[in-house]
Short mmCIF file of C-alpha atoms in Angstrom, two decimals:
data_model
loop_
_atom_site.label_atom_id
_atom_site.label_comp_id
_atom_site.label_asym_id
_atom_site.label_seq_id
_atom_site.Cartn_x
_atom_site.Cartn_y
_atom_site.Cartn_z
CA UNK A 1 -103.24 15.68 -45.39
CA UNK A 2 -106.49 13.69 -45.30
CA UNK A 3 -107.20 12.30 -41.85
CA UNK A 4 -106.12 8.72 -41.27
CA UNK A 5 -108.76 5.99 -41.14
CA UNK A 6 -112.46 6.55 -40.56
CA UNK A 7 -113.82 9.29 -38.32
CA UNK A 8 -116.02 6.77 -36.46
CA UNK A 9 -113.03 4.54 -35.73
CA UNK A 10 -110.95 7.46 -34.46
CA UNK A 11 -113.88 8.60 -32.32
CA UNK A 12 -114.40 5.12 -30.87
CA UNK A 13 -110.71 4.87 -29.96
CA UNK A 14 -110.80 8.30 -28.34
CA UNK A 15 -113.95 7.48 -26.31
CA UNK A 16 -112.44 4.25 -25.04
CA UNK A 17 -109.09 5.80 -24.27
CA UNK A 18 -110.35 8.71 -22.16
CA UNK A 19 -113.67 7.15 -21.08
CA UNK A 20 -115.78 10.09 -22.17
CA UNK A 21 -118.79 10.58 -24.47
CA UNK A 22 -118.86 14.31 -23.74
CA UNK A 23 -118.57 16.93 -26.45
CA UNK A 24 -117.71 20.39 -25.15
CA UNK A 25 -119.38 23.05 -27.24
CA UNK A 26 -117.31 26.22 -27.66
CA UNK A 27 -119.76 29.13 -28.02
CA UNK A 28 -117.72 32.12 -26.81
CA UNK A 29 -119.56 35.35 -26.03
CA UNK A 30 -117.72 38.58 -25.42
CA UNK A 31 -120.38 39.67 -22.95
CA UNK A 32 -119.52 36.69 -20.79
CA UNK A 33 -115.78 36.59 -20.22
CA UNK A 34 -113.81 35.52 -17.16
CA UNK A 35 -111.58 37.96 -15.27
CA UNK A 36 -108.35 38.56 -17.14
CA UNK A 37 -109.82 38.40 -20.66
CA UNK A 38 -110.77 41.79 -22.09
CA UNK A 39 -113.52 42.19 -24.72
CA UNK A 40 -111.96 45.16 -26.50
CA UNK A 41 -109.99 43.04 -29.02
CA UNK A 42 -112.48 40.40 -30.26
CA UNK A 43 -109.88 38.22 -32.00
CA UNK A 44 -107.69 38.06 -28.91
CA UNK A 45 -110.61 37.52 -26.52
CA UNK A 46 -112.13 34.68 -28.61
CA UNK A 47 -108.73 33.04 -29.00
CA UNK A 48 -107.82 33.37 -25.34
CA UNK A 49 -111.15 31.97 -24.17
CA UNK A 50 -111.36 29.20 -26.78
CA UNK A 51 -107.80 27.98 -26.32
CA UNK A 52 -108.20 28.25 -22.54
CA UNK A 53 -111.27 26.00 -22.65
CA UNK A 54 -109.40 23.48 -24.78
CA UNK A 55 -106.52 23.33 -22.31
CA UNK A 56 -108.99 22.84 -19.47
CA UNK A 57 -111.00 20.02 -21.07
CA UNK A 58 -108.25 18.26 -23.04
CA UNK A 59 -108.36 15.09 -20.94
CA UNK A 60 -112.13 15.08 -20.47
CA UNK A 61 -113.76 15.87 -23.81
CA UNK A 62 -114.26 13.17 -26.43
CA UNK A 63 -114.42 16.09 -28.87
CA UNK A 64 -114.90 19.84 -28.93
CA UNK A 65 -117.58 21.54 -31.00
CA UNK A 66 -116.81 25.15 -31.92
CA UNK A 67 -119.97 26.97 -33.01
CA UNK A 68 -119.02 29.01 -36.08
CA UNK A 69 -121.72 31.66 -35.50
CA UNK A 70 -120.09 32.94 -32.32
CA UNK A 71 -116.84 33.56 -34.21
CA UNK A 72 -118.43 34.75 -37.48
CA UNK A 73 -120.26 37.27 -35.27
CA UNK A 74 -116.95 39.22 -35.23
CA UNK A 75 -116.22 39.14 -38.95
CA UNK A 76 -112.90 38.02 -40.40
CA UNK A 77 -111.16 38.61 -37.06
CA UNK A 78 -113.53 36.07 -35.52
CA UNK A 79 -112.73 33.63 -38.33
CA UNK A 80 -109.03 34.11 -37.61
CA UNK A 81 -109.64 33.27 -33.95
CA UNK A 82 -111.70 30.23 -35.00
CA UNK A 83 -108.75 28.92 -37.03
CA UNK A 84 -106.44 29.32 -34.02
CA UNK A 85 -108.92 27.56 -31.72
CA UNK A 86 -109.40 24.61 -34.11
CA UNK A 87 -105.62 24.32 -34.57
CA UNK A 88 -105.13 24.31 -30.82
CA UNK A 89 -107.65 21.48 -30.37
CA UNK A 90 -105.94 19.56 -33.12
CA UNK A 91 -102.54 20.04 -31.44
CA UNK A 92 -104.01 18.73 -28.18
CA UNK A 93 -105.25 15.62 -30.01
CA UNK A 94 -108.93 16.49 -29.47
CA UNK A 95 -111.22 15.81 -32.42
CA UNK A 96 -112.93 18.96 -33.71
CA UNK A 97 -116.62 18.81 -34.72
CA UNK A 98 -117.26 22.12 -36.44
CA UNK A 99 -120.84 23.26 -35.92
CA UNK A 100 -121.59 25.24 -39.08
CA UNK A 101 -124.85 23.70 -40.37
CA UNK A 102 -123.88 24.63 -43.91
CA UNK A 103 -126.00 23.53 -46.84
CA UNK A 104 -126.05 24.53 -50.50
CA UNK A 105 -125.99 22.95 -53.94
CA UNK A 106 -123.50 22.12 -56.66
CA UNK A 107 -120.27 24.07 -56.77
CA UNK A 108 -121.33 26.12 -53.73
CA UNK A 109 -121.66 23.02 -51.56
CA UNK A 110 -118.30 21.91 -52.97
CA UNK A 111 -116.78 25.24 -51.87
CA UNK A 112 -118.13 24.81 -48.32
CA UNK A 113 -116.82 21.24 -48.19
CA UNK A 114 -113.40 22.38 -49.36
CA UNK A 115 -113.42 25.30 -46.89
CA UNK A 116 -114.39 23.27 -43.85
CA UNK A 117 -113.32 19.67 -44.55
CA UNK A 118 -110.49 20.25 -47.03
CA UNK A 119 -106.74 20.11 -46.76
CA UNK A 120 -105.82 23.63 -47.87
CA UNK A 121 -103.40 25.50 -45.60
CA UNK A 122 -104.87 28.82 -44.46
CA UNK A 123 -108.37 27.35 -44.06
CA UNK A 124 -110.03 25.55 -41.15
CA UNK A 125 -110.18 22.28 -43.08
CA UNK A 126 -106.91 20.69 -41.91
CA UNK A 127 -107.99 21.06 -38.27
CA UNK A 128 -111.57 19.84 -38.61
CA UNK A 129 -112.53 16.19 -38.06
CA UNK A 130 -116.28 16.47 -38.64
CA UNK A 131 -118.85 19.02 -39.76
CA UNK A 132 -122.55 19.59 -39.13
CA UNK A 133 -124.61 20.12 -42.29
CA UNK A 134 -128.22 21.06 -43.11
CA UNK A 135 -130.15 18.64 -45.39
CA UNK A 136 -132.96 20.97 -46.56
CA UNK A 137 -131.60 21.11 -50.12
CA UNK A 138 -131.72 17.33 -50.50
CA UNK A 139 -129.39 14.34 -50.76
CA UNK A 140 -127.35 15.55 -53.72
CA UNK A 141 -126.53 18.77 -51.85
CA UNK A 142 -124.74 16.65 -49.21
CA UNK A 143 -122.66 14.65 -51.66
CA UNK A 144 -119.60 16.98 -51.63
CA UNK A 145 -119.47 16.56 -47.84
CA UNK A 146 -119.91 12.78 -48.01
CA UNK A 147 -116.96 12.63 -50.46
CA UNK A 148 -114.74 13.83 -47.60
CA UNK A 149 -116.09 10.99 -45.44
CA UNK A 150 -115.24 8.35 -48.03
CA UNK A 151 -111.90 9.79 -49.16
CA UNK A 152 -110.73 12.17 -46.46
CA UNK A 153 -111.38 10.38 -43.18
CA UNK A 154 -113.79 13.11 -42.06
CA UNK A 155 -117.18 12.87 -40.39
CA UNK A 156 -120.44 14.57 -41.31
CA UNK A 157 -123.35 15.05 -38.92
CA UNK A 158 -126.55 15.66 -40.86
CA UNK A 159 -128.97 17.84 -38.91
CA UNK A 160 -132.07 15.73 -38.33
CA UNK A 161 -134.21 16.87 -35.43
CA UNK A 162 -134.15 19.85 -33.12
CA UNK A 163 -136.28 20.39 -30.01
CA UNK A 164 -137.08 24.10 -30.47
CA UNK A 165 -140.79 25.06 -30.82
CA UNK A 166 -140.70 25.13 -34.66
CA UNK A 167 -138.38 22.14 -34.94
CA UNK A 168 -141.16 19.84 -36.11
CA UNK A 169 -142.31 21.96 -39.06
CA UNK A 170 -139.98 20.25 -41.53
CA UNK A 171 -138.38 17.58 -39.36
CA UNK A 172 -141.14 15.29 -38.09
CA UNK A 173 -144.30 13.45 -39.01
CA UNK A 174 -147.49 13.92 -36.95
CA UNK A 175 -147.22 11.99 -33.70
CA UNK A 176 -143.45 11.58 -33.68
CA UNK A 177 -141.82 12.13 -30.26
CA UNK A 178 -138.10 12.77 -29.82
CA UNK A 179 -137.15 9.89 -27.43
CA UNK A 180 -138.75 7.36 -29.81
CA UNK A 181 -137.26 9.08 -32.84
CA UNK A 182 -133.77 8.69 -31.31
CA UNK A 183 -134.33 4.94 -30.98
CA UNK A 184 -135.60 4.70 -34.59
CA UNK A 185 -132.57 6.58 -35.90
CA UNK A 186 -130.28 4.41 -33.75
CA UNK A 187 -131.77 1.30 -35.42
CA UNK A 188 -131.70 2.77 -38.93
CA UNK A 189 -128.04 3.79 -38.72
CA UNK A 190 -126.35 1.17 -36.53
CA UNK A 191 -122.79 2.05 -37.56
CA UNK A 192 -123.07 5.81 -37.18
CA UNK A 193 -122.46 8.24 -34.36
CA UNK A 194 -125.37 10.42 -33.26
CA UNK A 195 -124.61 13.88 -31.93
CA UNK A 196 -127.08 14.76 -29.19
CA UNK A 197 -127.06 18.42 -28.31
CA UNK A 198 -127.93 20.15 -25.18
CA UNK A 199 -127.62 18.58 -21.80
CA UNK A 200 -127.52 21.48 -19.40
CA UNK A 201 -128.53 24.90 -20.73
CA UNK A 202 -130.55 23.52 -23.66
CA UNK A 203 -132.74 21.63 -21.23
CA UNK A 204 -132.27 18.02 -22.31
CA UNK A 205 -132.19 15.46 -19.52
CA UNK A 206 -129.51 12.79 -19.43
CA UNK A 207 -132.05 9.99 -18.97
CA UNK A 208 -133.80 10.78 -22.28
CA UNK A 209 -130.69 10.06 -24.31
CA UNK A 210 -129.82 6.57 -23.10
CA UNK A 211 -131.50 5.17 -26.22
CA UNK A 212 -128.96 6.87 -28.43
CA UNK A 213 -126.16 4.54 -27.33
CA UNK A 214 -125.66 1.02 -28.54
CA UNK A 215 -125.00 -2.05 -26.40
CA UNK A 216 -121.32 -1.17 -26.09
CA UNK A 217 -122.07 2.37 -24.90
CA UNK A 218 -120.89 3.65 -28.25
CA UNK A 219 -122.53 5.34 -31.21
CA UNK A 220 -123.44 8.63 -29.58
CA UNK A 221 -121.82 11.83 -28.38
CA UNK A 222 -123.54 14.27 -26.07
CA UNK A 223 -122.88 17.98 -26.18
CA UNK A 224 -122.80 20.54 -23.42
CA UNK A 225 -121.89 24.14 -24.23
CA UNK A 226 -122.80 26.95 -21.85
CA UNK A 227 -122.96 24.65 -18.81
CA UNK A 228 -119.23 24.14 -19.20
CA UNK A 229 -117.84 27.12 -21.09
CA UNK A 230 -119.68 29.65 -18.90
CA UNK A 231 -119.33 27.70 -15.64
CA UNK A 232 -116.94 30.35 -14.27
CA UNK A 233 -119.83 32.83 -13.95
CA UNK A 234 -121.11 31.01 -10.88
CA UNK A 235 -117.74 30.95 -9.12
CA UNK A 236 -116.07 34.23 -10.07
CA UNK A 237 -113.50 34.04 -7.27
CA UNK A 238 -111.81 30.83 -8.47
CA UNK A 239 -109.41 30.45 -11.44
CA UNK A 240 -111.75 30.16 -14.40
CA UNK A 241 -110.08 27.24 -16.16
CA UNK A 242 -110.28 25.20 -12.98
CA UNK A 243 -114.03 25.80 -12.76
CA UNK A 244 -114.51 24.90 -16.45
CA UNK A 245 -112.51 21.71 -15.96
CA UNK A 246 -114.59 20.76 -12.95
CA UNK A 247 -117.86 21.37 -14.86
CA UNK A 248 -116.58 19.20 -17.73
CA UNK A 249 -115.63 16.44 -15.32
CA UNK A 250 -119.09 16.51 -13.71
CA UNK A 251 -120.84 16.28 -17.10
CA UNK A 252 -118.49 13.54 -18.26
CA UNK A 253 -119.11 11.51 -15.09
CA UNK A 254 -122.88 12.01 -15.21
CA UNK A 255 -122.91 10.72 -18.80
CA UNK A 256 -120.76 7.72 -17.98
CA UNK A 257 -123.22 6.97 -15.16
CA UNK A 258 -126.08 6.79 -17.69
CA UNK A 259 -124.16 4.52 -20.04
CA UNK A 260 -123.18 1.99 -17.41
CA UNK A 261 -126.39 2.17 -15.32
CA UNK B 1 -126.70 52.57 -38.60
CA UNK B 2 -129.85 50.62 -39.42
CA UNK B 3 -130.81 50.97 -43.05
CA UNK B 4 -133.41 53.63 -43.81
CA UNK B 5 -136.95 52.56 -44.66
CA UNK B 6 -137.96 49.09 -45.79
CA UNK B 7 -135.76 46.85 -47.91
CA UNK B 8 -138.63 46.25 -50.38
CA UNK B 9 -139.17 49.99 -50.83
CA UNK B 10 -135.46 50.62 -51.43
CA UNK B 11 -135.39 47.70 -53.88
CA UNK B 12 -138.43 49.00 -55.76
CA UNK B 13 -136.90 52.47 -56.06
CA UNK B 14 -133.63 50.97 -57.30
CA UNK B 15 -135.39 48.79 -59.91
CA UNK B 16 -137.37 51.73 -61.23
CA UNK B 17 -134.40 54.07 -61.28
CA UNK B 18 -132.03 51.82 -63.26
CA UNK B 19 -134.69 49.72 -65.03
CA UNK B 20 -133.21 46.40 -64.03
CA UNK B 21 -134.47 43.28 -62.20
CA UNK B 22 -131.10 41.59 -62.55
CA UNK B 23 -129.10 40.36 -59.56
CA UNK B 24 -125.46 39.68 -60.35
CA UNK B 25 -124.18 36.75 -58.30
CA UNK B 26 -120.55 37.10 -57.21
CA UNK B 27 -119.10 33.58 -56.97
CA UNK B 28 -115.38 34.14 -57.51
CA UNK B 29 -113.20 31.11 -58.24
CA UNK B 30 -109.43 31.33 -58.17
CA UNK B 31 -109.23 28.71 -60.94
CA UNK B 32 -111.13 31.07 -63.21
CA UNK B 33 -109.46 34.48 -63.17
CA UNK B 34 -109.03 37.02 -65.95
CA UNK B 35 -105.60 38.07 -67.18
CA UNK B 36 -103.95 40.45 -64.75
CA UNK B 37 -105.33 38.86 -61.55
CA UNK B 38 -103.00 36.33 -59.95
CA UNK B 39 -104.28 33.47 -57.79
CA UNK B 40 -101.28 33.29 -55.46
CA UNK B 41 -102.72 35.73 -52.92
CA UNK B 42 -106.35 34.62 -52.39
CA UNK B 43 -107.42 37.73 -50.47
CA UNK B 44 -106.09 40.05 -53.14
CA UNK B 45 -107.45 37.96 -56.03
CA UNK B 46 -110.97 37.71 -54.54
CA UNK B 47 -110.99 41.43 -53.75
CA UNK B 48 -109.68 42.45 -57.15
CA UNK B 49 -112.19 40.27 -59.01
CA UNK B 50 -115.16 41.09 -56.76
CA UNK B 51 -114.60 44.85 -56.74
CA UNK B 52 -113.91 44.76 -60.49
CA UNK B 53 -117.26 43.06 -61.13
CA UNK B 54 -119.03 45.65 -58.98
CA UNK B 55 -117.47 48.52 -60.94
CA UNK B 56 -118.51 46.83 -64.19
CA UNK B 57 -122.15 46.19 -63.27
CA UNK B 58 -122.82 49.23 -61.05
CA UNK B 59 -125.32 50.79 -63.46
CA UNK B 60 -126.91 47.51 -64.55
CA UNK B 61 -127.49 45.36 -61.46
CA UNK B 62 -130.53 45.89 -59.26
CA UNK B 63 -128.44 44.16 -56.59
CA UNK B 64 -125.34 42.03 -56.23
CA UNK B 65 -125.37 38.66 -54.45
CA UNK B 66 -121.99 37.61 -53.07
CA UNK B 67 -121.96 33.87 -52.34
CA UNK B 68 -120.25 33.45 -48.95
CA UNK B 69 -119.00 29.93 -49.70
CA UNK B 70 -116.62 31.10 -52.43
CA UNK B 71 -114.97 33.48 -49.96
CA UNK B 72 -115.16 31.21 -46.89
CA UNK B 73 -113.37 28.67 -49.10
CA UNK B 74 -110.19 30.69 -48.39
CA UNK B 75 -110.57 31.00 -44.62
CA UNK B 76 -110.34 34.30 -42.77
CA UNK B 77 -108.50 35.91 -45.69
CA UNK B 78 -111.52 35.15 -47.86
CA UNK B 79 -113.79 36.68 -45.22
CA UNK B 80 -111.63 39.80 -45.24
CA UNK B 81 -112.03 40.01 -49.03
CA UNK B 82 -115.78 39.49 -48.66
CA UNK B 83 -115.99 42.48 -46.31
CA UNK B 84 -114.13 44.64 -48.84
CA UNK B 85 -116.39 43.49 -51.69
CA UNK B 86 -119.60 44.18 -49.73
CA UNK B 87 -118.29 47.60 -48.66
CA UNK B 88 -117.44 48.42 -52.27
CA UNK B 89 -120.97 47.53 -53.43
CA UNK B 90 -122.38 49.65 -50.64
CA UNK B 91 -120.17 52.61 -51.66
CA UNK B 92 -121.42 52.25 -55.24
CA UNK B 93 -125.02 52.38 -53.99
CA UNK B 94 -125.77 48.79 -55.06
CA UNK B 95 -127.89 46.77 -52.60
CA UNK B 96 -126.07 43.68 -51.29
CA UNK B 97 -127.98 40.40 -50.95
CA UNK B 98 -125.62 38.14 -49.02
CA UNK B 99 -126.10 34.50 -50.02
CA UNK B 100 -125.21 32.61 -46.85
CA UNK B 101 -128.23 30.31 -46.28
CA UNK B 102 -127.58 30.38 -42.54
CA UNK B 103 -129.97 28.69 -40.14
CA UNK B 104 -129.71 27.81 -36.47
CA UNK B 105 -131.66 28.23 -33.25
CA UNK B 106 -131.76 30.55 -30.26
CA UNK B 107 -128.63 32.48 -29.39
CA UNK B 108 -126.78 30.92 -32.34
CA UNK B 109 -129.31 32.28 -34.85
CA UNK B 110 -129.05 35.60 -33.03
CA UNK B 111 -125.25 35.55 -33.49
CA UNK B 112 -125.62 34.91 -37.24
CA UNK B 113 -128.19 37.71 -37.52
CA UNK B 114 -125.87 40.09 -35.68
CA UNK B 115 -122.88 39.00 -37.80
CA UNK B 116 -124.60 39.39 -41.16
CA UNK B 117 -127.44 41.89 -40.66
CA UNK B 118 -126.10 43.88 -37.70
CA UNK B 119 -124.52 47.29 -37.35
CA UNK B 120 -121.19 46.36 -35.73
CA UNK B 121 -118.11 47.89 -37.37
CA UNK B 122 -115.64 45.19 -38.38
CA UNK B 123 -118.38 42.82 -39.52
CA UNK B 124 -120.23 42.46 -42.83
CA UNK B 125 -123.49 43.62 -41.29
CA UNK B 126 -123.28 47.37 -42.07
CA UNK B 127 -122.80 46.62 -45.80
CA UNK B 128 -125.52 43.98 -46.18
CA UNK B 129 -129.07 44.86 -47.25
CA UNK B 130 -130.56 41.37 -47.28
CA UNK B 131 -129.62 37.81 -46.37
CA UNK B 132 -130.64 34.34 -47.55
CA UNK B 133 -131.60 31.94 -44.73
CA UNK B 134 -132.48 28.25 -44.44
CA UNK B 135 -135.86 27.42 -42.77
CA UNK B 136 -135.23 23.74 -41.86
CA UNK B 137 -135.09 24.53 -38.13
CA UNK B 138 -138.54 26.12 -38.17
CA UNK B 139 -140.22 29.51 -37.82
CA UNK B 140 -138.75 30.46 -34.45
CA UNK B 141 -135.24 29.89 -35.84
CA UNK B 142 -135.89 32.71 -38.34
CA UNK B 143 -137.15 35.23 -35.80
CA UNK B 144 -133.74 36.84 -35.06
CA UNK B 145 -133.42 37.55 -38.80
CA UNK B 146 -136.99 38.88 -39.10
CA UNK B 147 -136.24 41.31 -36.23
CA UNK B 148 -133.74 43.01 -38.52
CA UNK B 149 -136.47 43.33 -41.16
CA UNK B 150 -138.86 45.04 -38.75
CA UNK B 151 -136.32 47.20 -36.93
CA UNK B 152 -133.25 47.44 -39.13
CA UNK B 153 -134.56 48.02 -42.64
CA UNK B 154 -133.02 44.76 -43.87
CA UNK B 155 -134.43 42.04 -46.10
CA UNK B 156 -134.52 38.28 -45.57
CA UNK B 157 -134.97 35.74 -48.36
CA UNK B 158 -136.15 32.42 -46.93
CA UNK B 159 -134.96 29.49 -49.02
CA UNK B 160 -138.09 27.79 -50.33
CA UNK B 161 -137.52 25.68 -53.42
CA UNK B 162 -134.47 24.59 -55.37
CA UNK B 163 -134.42 22.78 -58.70
CA UNK B 164 -131.57 20.33 -57.99
CA UNK B 165 -132.40 16.58 -58.17
CA UNK B 166 -132.94 16.23 -54.39
CA UNK B 167 -134.62 19.62 -54.04
CA UNK B 168 -138.06 18.10 -53.59
CA UNK B 169 -137.18 15.81 -50.68
CA UNK B 170 -138.09 18.38 -48.03
CA UNK B 171 -139.39 21.25 -50.18
CA UNK B 172 -142.42 20.01 -52.10
CA UNK B 173 -145.57 17.96 -51.92
CA UNK B 174 -146.20 15.14 -54.41
CA UNK B 175 -147.26 16.59 -57.76
CA UNK B 176 -145.95 20.12 -57.20
CA UNK B 177 -144.19 21.66 -60.20
CA UNK B 178 -141.92 24.70 -59.97
CA UNK B 179 -143.65 27.08 -62.44
CA UNK B 180 -147.00 26.59 -60.63
CA UNK B 181 -145.32 26.81 -57.23
CA UNK B 182 -143.89 30.21 -58.18
CA UNK B 183 -147.37 31.48 -59.00
CA UNK B 184 -148.74 30.12 -55.70
CA UNK B 185 -145.97 31.79 -53.70
CA UNK B 186 -146.53 35.02 -55.64
CA UNK B 187 -150.20 34.96 -54.58
CA UNK B 188 -149.47 33.98 -50.99
CA UNK B 189 -146.92 36.78 -50.47
CA UNK B 190 -148.13 39.68 -52.61
CA UNK B 191 -145.98 42.32 -50.91
CA UNK B 192 -142.69 40.40 -50.95
CA UNK B 193 -139.81 40.10 -53.36
CA UNK B 194 -138.98 36.64 -54.71
CA UNK B 195 -135.37 35.86 -55.54
CA UNK B 196 -135.19 33.56 -58.54
CA UNK B 197 -131.81 31.98 -59.01
CA UNK B 198 -130.12 30.78 -62.05
CA UNK B 199 -130.80 32.10 -65.46
CA UNK B 200 -127.79 31.12 -67.50
CA UNK B 201 -125.44 28.51 -66.02
CA UNK B 202 -128.03 27.07 -63.63
CA UNK B 203 -130.27 26.26 -66.55
CA UNK B 204 -133.44 28.22 -65.81
CA UNK B 205 -135.20 29.74 -68.79
CA UNK B 206 -136.37 33.32 -68.70
CA UNK B 207 -139.88 32.41 -69.88
CA UNK B 208 -140.51 30.16 -66.83
CA UNK B 209 -140.12 33.02 -64.41
CA UNK B 210 -142.63 35.52 -65.81
CA UNK B 211 -145.15 34.36 -63.16
CA UNK B 212 -142.88 35.60 -60.39
CA UNK B 213 -143.51 39.24 -61.25
CA UNK B 214 -146.61 41.20 -60.35
CA UNK B 215 -148.67 43.40 -62.65
CA UNK B 216 -146.23 46.28 -62.28
CA UNK B 217 -143.24 44.11 -63.20
CA UNK B 218 -142.14 44.23 -59.56
CA UNK B 219 -141.87 41.71 -56.76
CA UNK B 220 -139.09 39.55 -58.17
CA UNK B 221 -135.36 39.63 -58.74
CA UNK B 222 -133.55 37.23 -61.05
CA UNK B 223 -130.02 36.11 -60.44
CA UNK B 224 -127.24 35.29 -62.87
CA UNK B 225 -123.81 34.37 -61.55
CA UNK B 226 -121.33 32.52 -63.75
CA UNK B 227 -122.91 33.73 -66.98
CA UNK B 228 -121.80 37.23 -66.04
CA UNK B 229 -118.86 36.90 -63.64
CA UNK B 230 -117.09 34.34 -65.84
CA UNK B 231 -118.10 35.87 -69.18
CA UNK B 232 -114.48 36.90 -69.84
CA UNK B 233 -113.50 33.26 -70.38
CA UNK B 234 -115.16 33.27 -73.80
CA UNK B 235 -113.44 36.47 -74.94
CA UNK B 236 -109.97 36.35 -73.39
CA UNK B 237 -108.56 38.99 -75.75
CA UNK B 238 -110.84 41.82 -74.62
CA UNK B 239 -110.63 43.82 -71.34
CA UNK B 240 -112.39 41.56 -68.85
CA UNK B 241 -114.55 44.19 -67.14
CA UNK B 242 -115.89 45.31 -70.52
CA UNK B 243 -116.97 41.73 -71.30
CA UNK B 244 -118.60 41.33 -67.86
CA UNK B 245 -120.46 44.60 -68.33
CA UNK B 246 -121.70 43.52 -71.74
CA UNK B 247 -122.92 40.17 -70.36
CA UNK B 248 -124.76 41.98 -67.55
CA UNK B 249 -126.37 44.33 -70.05
CA UNK B 250 -127.56 41.42 -72.19
CA UNK B 251 -129.10 39.62 -69.19
CA UNK B 252 -130.70 42.83 -67.94
CA UNK B 253 -132.22 43.55 -71.35
CA UNK B 254 -133.46 39.97 -71.82
CA UNK B 255 -135.21 40.16 -68.45
CA UNK B 256 -136.79 43.52 -69.20
CA UNK B 257 -138.05 41.98 -72.44
CA UNK B 258 -139.89 39.28 -70.47
CA UNK B 259 -141.46 41.76 -68.07
CA UNK B 260 -142.81 44.06 -70.73
CA UNK B 261 -143.69 41.36 -73.29
#
């Protein structure tokens, strides 16, 4: 049940086929639901919203990025919904980048890798194409995840740099600035995809990220979460999936404009 | 439903009442089960083993430390078992230190804090006394967890230093050595508990950790996982819980010997 080929190759094919570098982050909140989805059954609400977003963005998103925390927030019922959402994306042919930022050592890291990038029925693994991981415990802690890249056709995004106020405490050297850092990482890892979070609600501007792409407009994916998944809040009178689809299309087009400018 | 008082005060009272600084790590593996527990239903096997360990060590463990990865490994069914295991520890009056090493920013960190240190029925939160977190994303990423320390009576263990080969890549300065680092941290945080992993299978020696304790033999907890939870492997003919209990008693006594040496 390993995925066929390399994650980067599958991603490149997907980007070229639907002409999109947009990743739609799925961060469902039960205090922000469209009309017709009730919060009283968390599993059902998370599933309904998550699957609904996937249907809406299926032709527009290079990948979807479910954020585990917003499912884990509701215990095992949330995890059950997360499995359904990842399976739905997989059935729609959309690559799933699971945002879990896991990191541990030895057999514990191996257990996370098996849970989230493995092939076991009854886990998320079979439906996940790539995983975000945290490198604080060092290179050897990432090895169980990298094994799934070499032998399982999966992708791993290693958390490098975040733009929050404390982001530089462990992640940067004095004087480093994010736009230049992106260009340095781009040069250091020419064959790899970079995952750039946060156009929209997280405050990143589209112009800042042009340096993440290579000459072919490849090698980077750009995430938007709340700007798409919560778009219905601003137009409560329209069908919510239509509004989400429109927001995804706008972000997709804006990104394509940067690439081909 | 917040916990009463401060985590450190509850921990101190527990240590003094049962005369133990031992944390029993619960890392259940379905390829290592005692006779009488079948692996074919993961939820049942994890629950049976986890609750069985808790019954065995209830009078000997200062706290138990379930490792989330070994439950998450089995998807939402594993998470359901994890909830049962944490509830069981709570019912036995044993503090639960949940080993999850979560770390993220903003509303995502808030969702993890609510999931794992919150009060919501149907989540782990009500049964968890303290949580391990990963600091790579910086101080502000830890704030949602620290809120639960100030206002919810919970504890947070911030991952600082691990002894794996790559552990020093982000965690140390040139020349730092772990035994001295422990003493420095002990001095820098005189009112806090340190969680020292890995006597037994992880290779730490009991003598190295004496510097983690303060003059009253308080301020540190020492974890053993496989050495206790898998002790039955070496004596397959005896009742497994009896063997686990005996292993816990030996580790507890060895630790007390170091403190009062």
